[in-house]
Amino acid sequence: MTHTITLIPGDGIGPEVAEATKRVLDAANVRIEWEVQNAGATVAEARGTTLPPEVLESVRRNKVALKGPIGTPIGKGFRSVNVTLRQELDLYANVRPIRSLANVEPRFEGTDIVIVRENTEDLYAGLELMIMPGIAQSIKLITEKACSRISEYAFAYAERMGRKRVTVVHKANIMKLSDGLMLECFRRAAVRHPRIEPQEVIVDACAMQMVRNANKLDVICTENLYGDILSDLGAGLVGGLGIVPGANIGLNEAVFEAVHGTAPDIAGLGLANPTALIQSAVMMLHHLGEHAAGSKIEKALTHVYADGSARTGDLGGTATTDQFTDHLCNTIATA
Ligand code: NAI
């Protein structure tokens, strides 16, 4: 079967890692017709917007997209394309597996955490105002609807994937109403999933636990901002942003993208590690029911990391993006 999938290469290193990922999917003989759509800085000047309407239409039509990173100006300028995409398509669950790869970060070997992050509200709701000169306010929007469905998603995910525990990460000791609502919804969802052990941890304690003993954590369910911060922390534990994948899941559409950003410091140099987007594409293959191809790429990645012969600079190696991708494609072809 041929899948039609929207490809948003994105900014910075996006086009480089997207090209590498396409080559890897070809090597695994997955039949995909790519509908390439540009968003972000690449189209801003010509189109007068960073998110032309046909990008959303394409994702809505195809239901599945693979996306490179898109830059967001800090402190001024246009609203984040990433946040807009997630809100417009109601991609409410952001799933980020934090897994160690062989030979990459021995201190954290065996780490296998999945962060399920609420993706549509919290401090990302875009509700900011200057109350008066010198006083700014950001509104942390938390709704029962979003807390209930993210908790339900996390427990259902844990059951489906054979996991044992879901930990809600919160700060309800301080934000008694907003994070208190999250806790309440989580506890209700826990009752509906008695086979999964529920656990409650305050966000600062969770950060310490991840650094000291990440292997004690299983699935984490949390709000948008905590999930954003903890997933970069998790990436740091297992080797950095070059390897951690992600999926934004909604009721109708799913957009797969790496956790990392546009990496402006290495963009255009052919040095980016494509592993994170390749692993995001593996998540996409499992979502499409292409389990054999997904497992084949996973096995080849494990092999390439275990033999250590091709490593990009972020992991202490000297391989370029192309050399790493060549090695991975050859490994897939000879498996
Ligand atoms: P970043 O993730 O782009 O880079 C942080 C550091 O990690 C840099 O040193 C970079 O070289 C390195 N790095 C990241 N990915 C890598 C890879 N695949 N291979 C090798 N090294 C890699 O984070 P930063 O600098 O904070 O953000 C840059 C831009 O990206 C910002 O405009 C930000 O808004 C945007 N961004 C976009 C995201 C998305 O589209 N989902 C997610 C995160 C940031």
CSV table of C-alpha atoms and ligand atoms in Angstrom, one decimal:
chain,number,residue,atom,x,y,z
A,1,MET,CA,0.0,0.0,0.0
A,2,THR,CA,1.2,3.5,-0.8
A,3,HIS,CA,0.7,6.1,1.9
A,4,THR,CA,0.3,9.8,1.0
A,5,ILE,CA,2.0,11.8,3.8
A,6,THR,CA,2.5,15.5,4.2
A,7,LEU,CA,6.2,16.4,4.6
A,8,ILE,CA,7.1,19.8,6.2
A,9,PRO,CA,10.9,20.0,5.9
A,10,GLY,CA,11.0,23.2,8.2
A,11,ASP,CA,13.8,25.6,8.9
A,12,GLY,CA,17.5,25.3,9.8
A,13,ILE,CA,18.6,21.6,9.8
A,14,GLY,CA,15.0,20.5,9.0
A,15,PRO,CA,15.6,20.0,5.3
A,16,GLU,CA,18.8,18.0,5.9
A,17,VAL,CA,17.3,15.6,8.5
A,18,ALA,CA,14.1,15.3,6.4
A,19,GLU,CA,16.1,14.3,3.3
A,20,ALA,CA,18.0,11.7,5.4
A,21,THR,CA,14.8,10.3,6.8
A,22,LYS,CA,13.2,9.9,3.4
A,23,ARG,CA,16.3,7.9,2.3
A,24,VAL,CA,16.0,5.6,5.3
A,25,LEU,CA,12.3,5.0,4.6
A,26,ASP,CA,13.1,4.2,1.0
A,27,ALA,CA,15.8,1.8,2.1
A,28,ALA,CA,13.2,0.0,4.2
A,29,ASN,CA,10.9,-0.2,1.1
A,30,VAL,CA,8.1,1.7,2.6
A,31,ARG,CA,5.9,3.1,-0.2
A,32,ILE,CA,5.2,6.8,0.5
A,33,GLU,CA,4.1,9.5,-1.7
A,34,TRP,CA,5.3,12.8,-0.1
A,35,GLU,CA,3.2,15.9,-0.3
A,36,VAL,CA,5.9,18.6,0.5
A,37,GLN,CA,4.5,21.7,2.2
A,38,ASN,CA,6.6,24.6,3.3
A,39,ALA,CA,6.1,26.5,6.5
A,40,GLY,CA,8.2,28.7,8.7
A,41,ALA,CA,11.0,31.2,7.7
A,42,THR,CA,11.3,29.6,4.2
A,43,VAL,CA,7.9,30.9,3.2
A,44,ALA,CA,7.5,33.9,5.5
A,45,GLU,CA,8.7,36.6,3.0
A,46,ALA,CA,7.1,35.2,-0.1
A,47,ARG,CA,3.7,34.4,1.4
A,48,GLY,CA,3.5,36.9,4.2
A,49,THR,CA,2.7,34.1,6.7
A,50,THR,CA,4.7,31.3,8.2
A,51,LEU,CA,1.8,28.9,8.0
A,52,PRO,CA,0.1,29.1,4.6
A,53,PRO,CA,-3.4,27.6,4.7
A,54,GLU,CA,-2.5,24.8,2.3
A,55,VAL,CA,-0.2,23.3,4.9
A,56,LEU,CA,-3.1,22.7,7.3
A,57,GLU,CA,-5.3,21.5,4.5
A,58,SER,CA,-2.7,19.0,3.4
A,59,VAL,CA,-2.3,17.6,6.9
A,60,ARG,CA,-6.1,17.5,7.3
A,61,ARG,CA,-6.5,15.6,4.0
A,62,ASN,CA,-3.6,13.1,4.5
A,63,LYS,CA,-4.2,12.7,8.3
A,64,VAL,CA,-0.4,12.1,8.8
A,65,ALA,CA,2.6,14.5,8.6
A,66,LEU,CA,6.3,14.3,9.2
A,67,LYS,CA,7.7,17.6,10.2
A,68,GLY,CA,11.1,19.2,10.6
A,69,PRO,CA,11.7,22.0,13.2
A,70,ILE,CA,10.4,25.5,12.7
A,71,GLY,CA,12.1,28.5,14.3
A,72,THR,CA,10.2,30.9,16.6
A,73,PRO,CA,11.5,34.4,17.3
A,74,ILE,CA,12.2,35.0,21.0
A,75,GLY,CA,10.3,37.8,22.8
A,76,LYS,CA,8.8,39.3,19.7
A,77,GLY,CA,7.6,38.5,16.1
A,78,PHE,CA,5.1,35.9,14.9
A,79,ARG,CA,3.4,33.3,17.0
A,80,SER,CA,5.0,29.8,17.0
A,81,VAL,CA,4.0,27.7,14.0
A,82,ASN,CA,4.5,24.6,16.1
A,83,VAL,CA,2.0,25.8,18.7
A,84,THR,CA,-0.4,27.0,16.1
A,85,LEU,CA,-0.3,23.6,14.2
A,86,ARG,CA,-1.0,21.7,17.5
A,87,GLN,CA,-3.8,24.0,18.5
A,88,GLU,CA,-5.5,24.2,15.0
A,89,LEU,CA,-5.4,20.5,14.5
A,90,ASP,CA,-6.1,19.8,18.2
A,91,LEU,CA,-3.1,17.5,18.4
A,92,TYR,CA,-3.6,17.2,22.1
A,93,ALA,CA,-1.1,14.4,23.1
A,94,ASN,CA,2.6,14.9,22.6
A,95,VAL,CA,4.3,11.6,23.0
A,96,ARG,CA,8.1,11.6,23.6
A,97,PRO,CA,9.9,8.4,24.2
A,98,ILE,CA,13.2,8.9,26.1
A,99,ARG,CA,15.2,5.7,25.4
A,100,SER,CA,18.9,5.1,25.6
A,101,LEU,CA,20.7,3.9,22.5
A,102,ALA,CA,23.5,1.4,22.8
A,103,ASN,CA,26.9,2.9,23.5
A,104,VAL,CA,25.7,6.4,23.7
A,105,GLU,CA,25.3,7.5,27.3
A,106,PRO,CA,26.5,4.6,29.5
A,107,ARG,CA,25.5,6.3,32.8
A,108,PHE,CA,21.9,6.1,31.7
A,109,GLU,CA,21.8,2.8,29.9
A,110,GLY,CA,18.4,1.1,30.1
A,111,THR,CA,16.5,4.4,30.4
A,112,ASP,CA,13.0,4.0,28.9
A,113,ILE,CA,10.6,6.7,29.8
A,114,VAL,CA,7.7,8.0,27.8
A,115,ILE,CA,6.6,11.5,28.4
A,116,VAL,CA,2.9,12.2,27.5
A,117,ARG,CA,2.6,16.0,27.4
A,118,GLU,CA,-0.6,17.9,27.1
A,119,ASN,CA,-0.1,19.9,23.9
A,120,THR,CA,-2.8,22.6,23.5
A,121,GLU,CA,-3.1,24.8,26.6
A,122,ASP,CA,-1.3,25.8,29.8
A,123,LEU,CA,1.1,28.8,29.4
A,124,TYR,CA,1.1,28.1,25.6
A,125,ALA,CA,-2.5,29.2,25.2
A,126,GLY,CA,-1.0,32.6,24.0
A,127,LEU,CA,-2.9,34.6,26.6
A,128,GLU,CA,-0.5,37.3,27.5
A,129,LEU,CA,-1.0,41.0,28.3
A,130,MET,CA,0.8,44.0,29.7
A,131,ILE,CA,-1.4,44.9,32.7
A,132,MET,CA,0.5,48.2,32.9
A,133,PRO,CA,4.0,49.3,32.0
A,134,GLY,CA,6.4,47.1,33.9
A,135,ILE,CA,3.9,44.4,34.7
A,136,ALA,CA,3.2,41.5,32.3
A,137,GLN,CA,0.8,38.6,32.8
A,138,SER,CA,0.7,35.2,31.1
A,139,ILE,CA,-2.3,33.2,31.8
A,140,LYS,CA,-2.0,29.5,32.6
A,141,LEU,CA,-5.1,28.0,31.1
A,142,ILE,CA,-6.0,24.6,32.4
A,143,THR,CA,-9.3,22.9,31.5
A,144,GLU,CA,-11.0,19.8,32.7
A,145,LYS,CA,-11.5,18.6,29.1
A,146,ALA,CA,-7.8,18.8,28.3
A,147,CYS,CA,-6.7,17.3,31.6
A,148,SER,CA,-9.1,14.4,31.3
A,149,ARG,CA,-8.3,13.5,27.8
A,150,ILE,CA,-4.5,13.6,28.3
A,151,SER,CA,-4.8,11.5,31.5
A,152,GLU,CA,-7.0,9.0,29.6
A,153,TYR,CA,-4.5,9.0,26.7
A,154,ALA,CA,-1.6,8.3,29.0
A,155,PHE,CA,-3.3,5.4,30.8
A,156,ALA,CA,-4.6,3.9,27.5
A,157,TYR,CA,-1.1,4.3,26.0
A,158,ALA,CA,0.4,2.5,29.0
A,159,GLU,CA,-2.0,-0.4,28.6
A,160,ARG,CA,-1.5,-0.7,24.9
A,161,MET,CA,2.3,-0.6,25.2
A,162,GLY,CA,2.5,-3.0,28.1
A,163,ARG,CA,3.8,-0.4,30.6
A,164,LYS,CA,3.2,-0.7,34.3
A,165,ARG,CA,3.0,2.8,35.8
A,166,VAL,CA,1.8,6.3,34.9
A,167,THR,CA,3.2,9.2,36.9
A,168,VAL,CA,1.4,12.5,36.9
A,169,VAL,CA,3.9,15.4,37.2
A,170,HIS,CA,2.4,18.5,38.8
A,171,LYS,CA,2.9,21.5,41.1
A,172,ALA,CA,-0.5,21.3,42.8
A,173,ASN,CA,1.1,22.2,46.2
A,174,ILE,CA,1.4,25.8,44.8
A,175,MET,CA,-1.1,26.0,41.9
A,176,LYS,CA,-3.9,24.4,43.9
A,177,LEU,CA,-6.6,25.2,41.3
A,178,SER,CA,-5.0,24.6,37.9
A,179,ASP,CA,-2.6,21.8,38.8
A,180,GLY,CA,-5.2,20.6,41.3
A,181,LEU,CA,-7.6,20.1,38.4
A,182,MET,CA,-5.0,18.1,36.5
A,183,LEU,CA,-4.5,15.9,39.6
A,184,GLU,CA,-8.3,15.4,40.0
A,185,CYS,CA,-8.7,14.4,36.4
A,186,PHE,CA,-5.7,12.1,36.6
A,187,ARG,CA,-7.1,10.3,39.7
A,188,ARG,CA,-10.4,9.8,37.9
A,189,ALA,CA,-8.7,8.3,34.8
A,190,ALA,CA,-6.6,6.0,37.1
A,191,VAL,CA,-9.8,4.5,38.5
A,192,ARG,CA,-10.8,3.5,34.9
A,193,HIS,CA,-7.4,1.7,34.4
A,194,PRO,CA,-6.9,-0.5,37.5
A,195,ARG,CA,-4.1,-2.5,35.8
A,196,ILE,CA,-1.8,0.5,35.6
A,197,GLU,CA,-0.3,1.8,38.8
A,198,PRO,CA,-0.8,5.6,39.3
A,199,GLN,CA,1.8,7.8,40.9
A,200,GLU,CA,1.9,11.5,41.7
A,201,VAL,CA,5.2,13.5,41.7
A,202,ILE,CA,5.9,17.2,42.1
A,203,VAL,CA,7.7,18.6,39.0
A,204,ASP,CA,10.9,19.7,40.8
A,205,ALA,CA,11.2,16.3,42.6
A,206,CYS,CA,10.6,14.7,39.2
A,207,ALA,CA,13.5,16.6,37.6
A,208,MET,CA,15.8,15.4,40.4
A,209,GLN,CA,14.5,11.8,40.1
A,210,MET,CA,15.1,11.8,36.3
A,211,VAL,CA,18.8,12.8,36.8
A,212,ARG,CA,19.5,10.5,39.8
A,213,ASN,CA,17.5,7.4,38.8
A,214,ALA,CA,15.7,7.7,35.5
A,215,ASN,CA,15.1,4.0,35.4
A,216,LYS,CA,12.5,4.2,38.1
A,217,LEU,CA,10.1,6.2,35.8
A,218,ASP,CA,7.9,4.6,33.3
A,219,VAL,CA,5.1,6.8,31.6
A,220,ILE,CA,4.9,10.4,32.6
A,221,CYS,CA,1.7,12.4,32.1
A,222,THR,CA,2.0,16.1,32.5
A,223,GLU,CA,1.0,19.6,31.4
A,224,ASN,CA,2.4,21.4,28.5
A,225,LEU,CA,5.3,23.5,30.1
A,226,TYR,CA,6.5,20.8,32.5
A,227,GLY,CA,6.5,18.3,29.6
A,228,ASP,CA,8.4,20.6,27.4
A,229,ILE,CA,11.2,21.1,30.0
A,230,LEU,CA,11.3,17.5,31.2
A,231,SER,CA,11.6,16.1,27.7
A,232,ASP,CA,14.7,18.2,27.0
A,233,LEU,CA,16.1,17.1,30.3
A,234,GLY,CA,15.3,13.5,29.3
A,235,ALA,CA,17.0,14.1,26.0
A,236,GLY,CA,20.1,15.2,27.8
A,237,LEU,CA,20.2,12.0,29.8
A,238,VAL,CA,20.2,9.7,26.8
A,239,GLY,CA,22.6,11.6,24.5
A,240,GLY,CA,21.0,14.9,23.5
A,241,LEU,CA,18.5,16.4,21.2
A,242,GLY,CA,19.9,14.6,18.2
A,243,ILE,CA,18.2,11.3,19.1
A,244,VAL,CA,14.8,11.9,20.8
A,245,PRO,CA,11.7,11.5,18.7
A,246,GLY,CA,8.1,12.8,19.2
A,247,ALA,CA,4.6,12.5,18.0
A,248,ASN,CA,1.7,15.0,18.2
A,249,ILE,CA,-1.5,13.0,18.2
A,250,GLY,CA,-5.1,14.2,17.8
A,251,LEU,CA,-8.4,12.6,17.2
A,252,ASN,CA,-8.1,12.8,13.4
A,253,GLU,CA,-4.5,13.8,12.6
A,254,ALA,CA,-1.0,13.0,13.8
A,255,VAL,CA,2.2,15.0,13.2
A,256,PHE,CA,5.5,13.3,13.8
A,257,GLU,CA,8.5,15.5,14.7
A,258,ALA,CA,11.8,15.4,16.6
A,259,VAL,CA,12.0,17.1,20.0
A,260,HIS,CA,14.9,19.3,18.8
A,261,GLY,CA,14.7,22.7,17.1
A,262,THR,CA,16.3,24.2,14.0
A,263,ALA,CA,19.9,24.1,15.4
A,264,PRO,CA,21.0,27.3,13.8
A,265,ASP,CA,24.6,26.8,14.9
A,266,ILE,CA,25.0,23.8,12.6
A,267,ALA,CA,22.3,24.4,9.9
A,268,GLY,CA,23.5,23.9,6.3
A,269,LEU,CA,26.8,22.3,7.3
A,270,GLY,CA,25.7,18.7,6.8
A,271,LEU,CA,26.5,17.9,10.4
A,272,ALA,CA,23.1,17.3,11.9
A,273,ASN,CA,22.2,14.0,13.5
A,274,PRO,CA,19.1,12.7,11.7
A,275,THR,CA,18.3,10.0,14.3
A,276,ALA,CA,15.6,12.0,16.1
A,277,LEU,CA,13.6,12.5,13.0
A,278,ILE,CA,14.3,9.0,11.8
A,279,GLN,CA,13.0,7.7,15.1
A,280,SER,CA,9.9,10.0,14.8
A,281,ALA,CA,9.3,8.4,11.4
A,282,VAL,CA,9.5,4.9,13.0
A,283,MET,CA,6.7,6.1,15.4
A,284,MET,CA,4.8,7.2,12.3
A,285,LEU,CA,5.3,3.8,10.6
A,286,HIS,CA,3.9,2.0,13.7
A,287,HIS,CA,1.0,4.5,13.7
A,288,LEU,CA,0.3,3.6,10.0
A,289,GLY,CA,0.4,-0.1,10.8
A,290,GLU,CA,3.8,-0.6,9.0
A,291,HIS,CA,5.2,-2.5,11.9
A,292,ALA,CA,7.7,-4.7,10.0
A,293,ALA,CA,9.3,-1.7,8.3
A,294,GLY,CA,9.4,0.2,11.6
A,295,SER,CA,11.0,-2.7,13.5
A,296,LYS,CA,13.5,-3.1,10.7
A,297,ILE,CA,14.7,0.5,11.0
A,298,GLU,CA,14.8,0.3,14.8
A,299,LYS,CA,17.0,-2.8,14.6
A,300,ALA,CA,19.3,-1.2,12.1
A,301,LEU,CA,19.6,1.9,14.3
A,302,THR,CA,20.5,-0.3,17.3
A,303,HIS,CA,23.1,-2.0,15.2
A,304,VAL,CA,24.6,1.2,13.9
A,305,TYR,CA,24.9,2.7,17.4
A,306,ALA,CA,26.2,-0.5,18.9
A,307,ASP,CA,29.0,-0.9,16.3
A,308,GLY,CA,29.8,2.8,16.7
A,309,SER,CA,31.4,3.2,13.3
A,310,ALA,CA,29.2,6.1,12.2
A,311,ARG,CA,28.5,8.8,14.8
A,312,THR,CA,27.7,12.5,14.2
A,313,GLY,CA,29.5,15.3,16.0
A,314,ASP,CA,26.8,15.8,18.7
A,315,LEU,CA,27.7,12.3,20.0
A,316,GLY,CA,31.4,12.8,19.7
A,317,GLY,CA,31.9,11.3,16.2
A,318,THR,CA,33.0,12.7,12.9
A,319,ALA,CA,30.4,11.4,10.5
A,320,THR,CA,28.4,13.8,8.5
A,321,THR,CA,24.6,13.5,8.1
A,322,ASP,CA,25.1,11.8,4.8
A,323,GLN,CA,27.8,9.4,6.0
A,324,PHE,CA,25.6,8.4,9.0
A,325,THR,CA,22.6,8.0,6.7
A,326,ASP,CA,24.6,5.9,4.1
A,327,HIS,CA,25.7,3.6,6.9
A,328,LEU,CA,22.2,3.2,8.3
A,329,CYS,CA,20.7,2.6,4.8
A,330,ASN,CA,23.4,-0.1,4.0
A,331,THR,CA,22.6,-1.8,7.4
A,332,ILE,CA,18.9,-1.8,6.5
A,333,ALA,CA,19.6,-3.2,3.0
A,334,THR,CA,21.8,-6.0,4.3
A,335,ALA,CA,19.6,-7.0,7.3
B,1,NAI,P1,17.8,23.4,19.2
B,1,NAI,O1,17.2,22.1,19.5
B,1,NAI,O2,17.6,23.9,17.8
B,1,NAI,O3,19.4,23.4,19.5
B,1,NAI,C1,20.0,23.2,20.8
B,1,NAI,C2,21.4,22.5,20.6
B,1,NAI,O4,21.2,21.2,20.2
B,1,NAI,C3,22.2,23.2,19.5
B,1,NAI,O5,23.6,23.2,20.0
B,1,NAI,C4,22.1,22.3,18.3
B,1,NAI,O6,23.2,22.3,17.5
B,1,NAI,C5,21.9,20.9,19.0
B,1,NAI,N1,21.1,20.0,18.2
B,1,NAI,C6,19.7,20.1,18.1
B,1,NAI,N2,19.3,19.1,17.2
B,1,NAI,C7,20.4,18.5,16.7
B,1,NAI,C8,20.6,17.5,15.8
B,1,NAI,N3,19.6,16.9,15.2
B,1,NAI,N4,21.9,17.1,15.6
B,1,NAI,C9,22.9,17.7,16.2
B,1,NAI,N5,22.8,18.7,17.1
B,1,NAI,C10,21.5,19.1,17.4
B,1,NAI,O7,17.3,24.5,20.2
B,1,NAI,P2,17.3,26.1,20.2
B,1,NAI,O8,18.6,26.6,19.8
B,1,NAI,O9,16.8,26.5,21.6
B,1,NAI,O10,16.2,26.5,19.2
B,1,NAI,C11,16.5,26.9,17.9
B,1,NAI,C12,15.1,27.3,17.2
B,1,NAI,O11,14.3,26.1,17.0
B,1,NAI,C13,14.3,28.3,18.0
B,1,NAI,O12,13.7,29.2,17.0
B,1,NAI,C14,13.2,27.4,18.6
B,1,NAI,O13,12.0,28.1,18.7
B,1,NAI,C15,13.0,26.3,17.5
B,1,NAI,N6,12.4,25.1,18.0
B,1,NAI,C16,11.6,24.4,17.2
B,1,NAI,C17,11.0,23.2,17.6
B,1,NAI,C18,10.0,22.6,16.7
B,1,NAI,O14,9.9,22.9,15.6
B,1,NAI,N7,9.3,21.5,17.2
B,1,NAI,C19,11.4,22.6,18.9
B,1,NAI,C20,12.4,23.4,19.6
B,1,NAI,C21,12.9,24.6,19.2
